[in-house]
XYZ file of C-alpha atoms in Angstrom:
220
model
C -43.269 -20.570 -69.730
C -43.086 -17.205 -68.689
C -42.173 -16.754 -64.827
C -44.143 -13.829 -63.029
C -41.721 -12.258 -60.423
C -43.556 -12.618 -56.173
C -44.854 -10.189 -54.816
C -43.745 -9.190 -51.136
C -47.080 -10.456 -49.777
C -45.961 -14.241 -51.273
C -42.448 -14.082 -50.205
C -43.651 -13.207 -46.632
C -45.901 -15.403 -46.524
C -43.494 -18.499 -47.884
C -41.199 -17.577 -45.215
C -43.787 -18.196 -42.787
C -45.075 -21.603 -43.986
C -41.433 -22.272 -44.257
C -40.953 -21.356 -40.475
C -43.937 -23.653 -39.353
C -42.843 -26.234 -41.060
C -39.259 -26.221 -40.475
C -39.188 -25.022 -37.385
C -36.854 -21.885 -39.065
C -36.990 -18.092 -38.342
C -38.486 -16.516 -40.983
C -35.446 -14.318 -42.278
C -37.286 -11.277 -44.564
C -37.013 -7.288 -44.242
C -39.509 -5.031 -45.996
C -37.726 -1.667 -47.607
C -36.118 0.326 -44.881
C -36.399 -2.255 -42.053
C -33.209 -4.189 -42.692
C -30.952 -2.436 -41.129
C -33.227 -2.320 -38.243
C -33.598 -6.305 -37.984
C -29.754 -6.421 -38.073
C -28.662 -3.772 -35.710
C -31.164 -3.198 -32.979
C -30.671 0.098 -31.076
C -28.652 0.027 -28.391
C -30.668 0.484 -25.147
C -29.409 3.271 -23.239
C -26.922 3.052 -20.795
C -26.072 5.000 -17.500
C -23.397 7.398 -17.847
C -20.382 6.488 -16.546
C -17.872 8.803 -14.525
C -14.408 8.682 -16.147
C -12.266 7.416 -13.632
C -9.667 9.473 -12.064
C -6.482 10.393 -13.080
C -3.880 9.049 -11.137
C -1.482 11.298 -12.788
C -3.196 14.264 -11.963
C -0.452 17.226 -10.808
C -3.028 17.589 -7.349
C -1.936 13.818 -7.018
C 1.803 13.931 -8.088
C 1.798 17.293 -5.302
C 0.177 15.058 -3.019
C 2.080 11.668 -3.311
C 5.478 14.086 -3.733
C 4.483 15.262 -0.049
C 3.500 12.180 1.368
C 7.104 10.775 0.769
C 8.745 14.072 2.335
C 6.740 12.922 5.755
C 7.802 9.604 5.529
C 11.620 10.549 5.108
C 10.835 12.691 8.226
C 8.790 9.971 9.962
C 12.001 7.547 9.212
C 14.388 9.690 10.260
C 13.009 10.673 13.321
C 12.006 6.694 14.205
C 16.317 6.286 13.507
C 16.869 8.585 16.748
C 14.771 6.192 19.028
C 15.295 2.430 20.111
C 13.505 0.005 18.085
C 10.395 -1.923 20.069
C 11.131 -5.381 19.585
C 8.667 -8.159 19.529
C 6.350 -8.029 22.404
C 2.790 -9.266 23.481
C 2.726 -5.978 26.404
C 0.393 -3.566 25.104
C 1.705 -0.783 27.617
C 5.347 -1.004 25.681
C 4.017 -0.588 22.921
C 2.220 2.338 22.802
C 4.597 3.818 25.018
C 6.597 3.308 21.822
C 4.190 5.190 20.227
C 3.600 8.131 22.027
C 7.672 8.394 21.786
C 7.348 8.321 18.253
C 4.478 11.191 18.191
C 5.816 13.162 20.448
C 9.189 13.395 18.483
C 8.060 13.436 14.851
C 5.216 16.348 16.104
C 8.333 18.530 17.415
C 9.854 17.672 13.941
C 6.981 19.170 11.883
C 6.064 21.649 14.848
C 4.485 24.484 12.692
C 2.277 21.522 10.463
C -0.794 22.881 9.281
C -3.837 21.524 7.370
C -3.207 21.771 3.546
C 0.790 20.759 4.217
C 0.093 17.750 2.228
C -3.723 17.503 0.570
C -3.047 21.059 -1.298
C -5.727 22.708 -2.970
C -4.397 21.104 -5.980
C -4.479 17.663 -4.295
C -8.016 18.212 -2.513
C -9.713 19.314 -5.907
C -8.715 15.267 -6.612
C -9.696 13.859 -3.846
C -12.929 15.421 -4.343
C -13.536 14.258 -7.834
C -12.329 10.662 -6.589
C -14.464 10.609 -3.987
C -17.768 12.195 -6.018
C -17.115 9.491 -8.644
C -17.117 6.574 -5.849
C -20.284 7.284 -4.548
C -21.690 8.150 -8.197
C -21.299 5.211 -10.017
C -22.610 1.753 -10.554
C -19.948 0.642 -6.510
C -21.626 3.429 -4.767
C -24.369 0.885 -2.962
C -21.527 -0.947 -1.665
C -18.799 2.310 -0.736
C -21.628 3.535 1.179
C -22.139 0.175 3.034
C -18.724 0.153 3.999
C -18.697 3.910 4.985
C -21.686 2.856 7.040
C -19.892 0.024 9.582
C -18.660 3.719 11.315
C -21.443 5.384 11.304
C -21.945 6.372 14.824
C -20.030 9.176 14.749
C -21.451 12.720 15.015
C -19.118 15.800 14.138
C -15.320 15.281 15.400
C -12.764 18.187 15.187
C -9.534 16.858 14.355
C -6.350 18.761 14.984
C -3.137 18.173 12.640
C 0.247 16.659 14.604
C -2.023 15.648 16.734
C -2.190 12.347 18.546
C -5.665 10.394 16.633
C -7.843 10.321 20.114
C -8.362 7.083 21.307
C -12.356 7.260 21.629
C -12.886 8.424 18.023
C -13.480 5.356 16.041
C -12.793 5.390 12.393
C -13.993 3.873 8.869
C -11.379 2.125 6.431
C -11.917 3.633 3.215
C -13.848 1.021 0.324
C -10.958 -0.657 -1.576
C -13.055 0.586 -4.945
C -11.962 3.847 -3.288
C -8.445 2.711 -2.552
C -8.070 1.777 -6.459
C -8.814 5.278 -7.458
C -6.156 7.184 -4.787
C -2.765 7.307 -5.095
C -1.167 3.960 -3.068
C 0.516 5.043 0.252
C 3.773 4.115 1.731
C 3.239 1.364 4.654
C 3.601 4.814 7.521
C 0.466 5.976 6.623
C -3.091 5.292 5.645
C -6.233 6.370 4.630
C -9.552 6.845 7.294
C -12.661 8.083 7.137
C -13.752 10.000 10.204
C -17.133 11.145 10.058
C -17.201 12.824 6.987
C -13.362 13.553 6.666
C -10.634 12.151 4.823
C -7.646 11.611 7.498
C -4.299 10.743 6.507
C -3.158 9.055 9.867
C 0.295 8.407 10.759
C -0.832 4.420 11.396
C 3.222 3.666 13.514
C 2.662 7.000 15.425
C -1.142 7.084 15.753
C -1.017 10.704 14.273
C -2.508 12.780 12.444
C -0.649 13.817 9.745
C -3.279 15.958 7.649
C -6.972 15.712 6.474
C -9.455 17.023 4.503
C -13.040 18.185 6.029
C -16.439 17.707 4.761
C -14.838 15.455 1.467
C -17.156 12.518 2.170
C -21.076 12.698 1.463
C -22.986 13.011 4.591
C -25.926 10.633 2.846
C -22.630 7.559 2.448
C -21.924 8.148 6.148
C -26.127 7.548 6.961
C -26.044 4.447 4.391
C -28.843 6.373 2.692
């Protein structure tokens, strides 16, 4: 008996019989759809900000600086009695203001730009652009938010951090993407400035102006 090839229209519809009864997707592909039914476009995705480069030479010029200060900051804390342990608030920031006062006539001609170069700021920037870019931004600018209050402060370099400025602790997402700082200094956000604050001496070793969106700081 002589055995007449299907047509597509029978094999399709087999499948589907097949499928009803079975309970079986039907698995067919007319001419030009199976590599369709196999590999379904990919939807498109945001594009993602590369992140930065902790290797960067404004980052090596930047983290090279930062541990110049601190040699300074130790050395100048080696000249001065240590505070021991003490629950008096008035000893210890007379501590501090010792400390400040000594380490500012150490560094007396400080400037902004001594340690976030234009080499370093260019990488801050593109740090801080790509936090408040991506897919963390809701949550950077939440954090950036909890100091909000603040309108425009003028900070002075070697100076003592005034006490009625409050400040914003950078978003650890943020922290991730900067170089890591020794334990004498840290990062804050003051309005929309990036301070690098002397945290022992409550001073301010150097910032950069205007680095952090004005729409994080307003949670918008």
């Amino acid at each position: 008996m002589k055995i007449r090839p299907r047509s597509a229209i029978q094999i399709r519809t087999a499948a589907l019989i097949a499928a009803a009864i079975f309970g079986i997707a039907p698995i067919y592909a007319s001419a030009g759809q199976g590599s369709q039914a196999q590999n379904p476009p990919a939807q498109n995705q945001p594009a993602q900000n590369p992140p930065p480069d902790l290797k960067s030479p404004g980052f090596q010029e930047f983290s090279d600086r930062v541990q110049k200060y601190v040699q300074l900051h130790k050395s100048v804390e080696g000249t001065i009695p240590k505070l021991k342990a003490t629950n008096e608030p008035e000893l210890i920031v007379a501590h501090q203001k010792i400390l400040a006062r000594k380490i500012k006539a150490a560094r007396a001609h400080a400037e902004r730009g001594d340690i976030f170069t234009p080499a370093a700021k260019e990488a801050f920037l593109k740090a801080i652009f790509s936090e408040f870019q991506g897919p963390q931004a809701p949550h950077a600018k939440a954090t950036m938010k909890q100091g909000a209050p603040l309108k425009k402060v003028h900070l002075h370099v070697n100076e003592i951090y005034p006490e009625s400025i409050p400040y914003t602790s950078v978003p650890p997402t943020m922290l991730q993407n900067l170089p890591k700082l020794p334990e004498e200094v840290a990062y804050r956000a003051v309005s929309s400035d990036l301070v690098l604050l002397d945290v022992k001496a409550n001073l301010v070793v150097d910032y950069i102006p205007g680095v952090i969106p004005v729409e994080a700081m307003n949670g918008q």
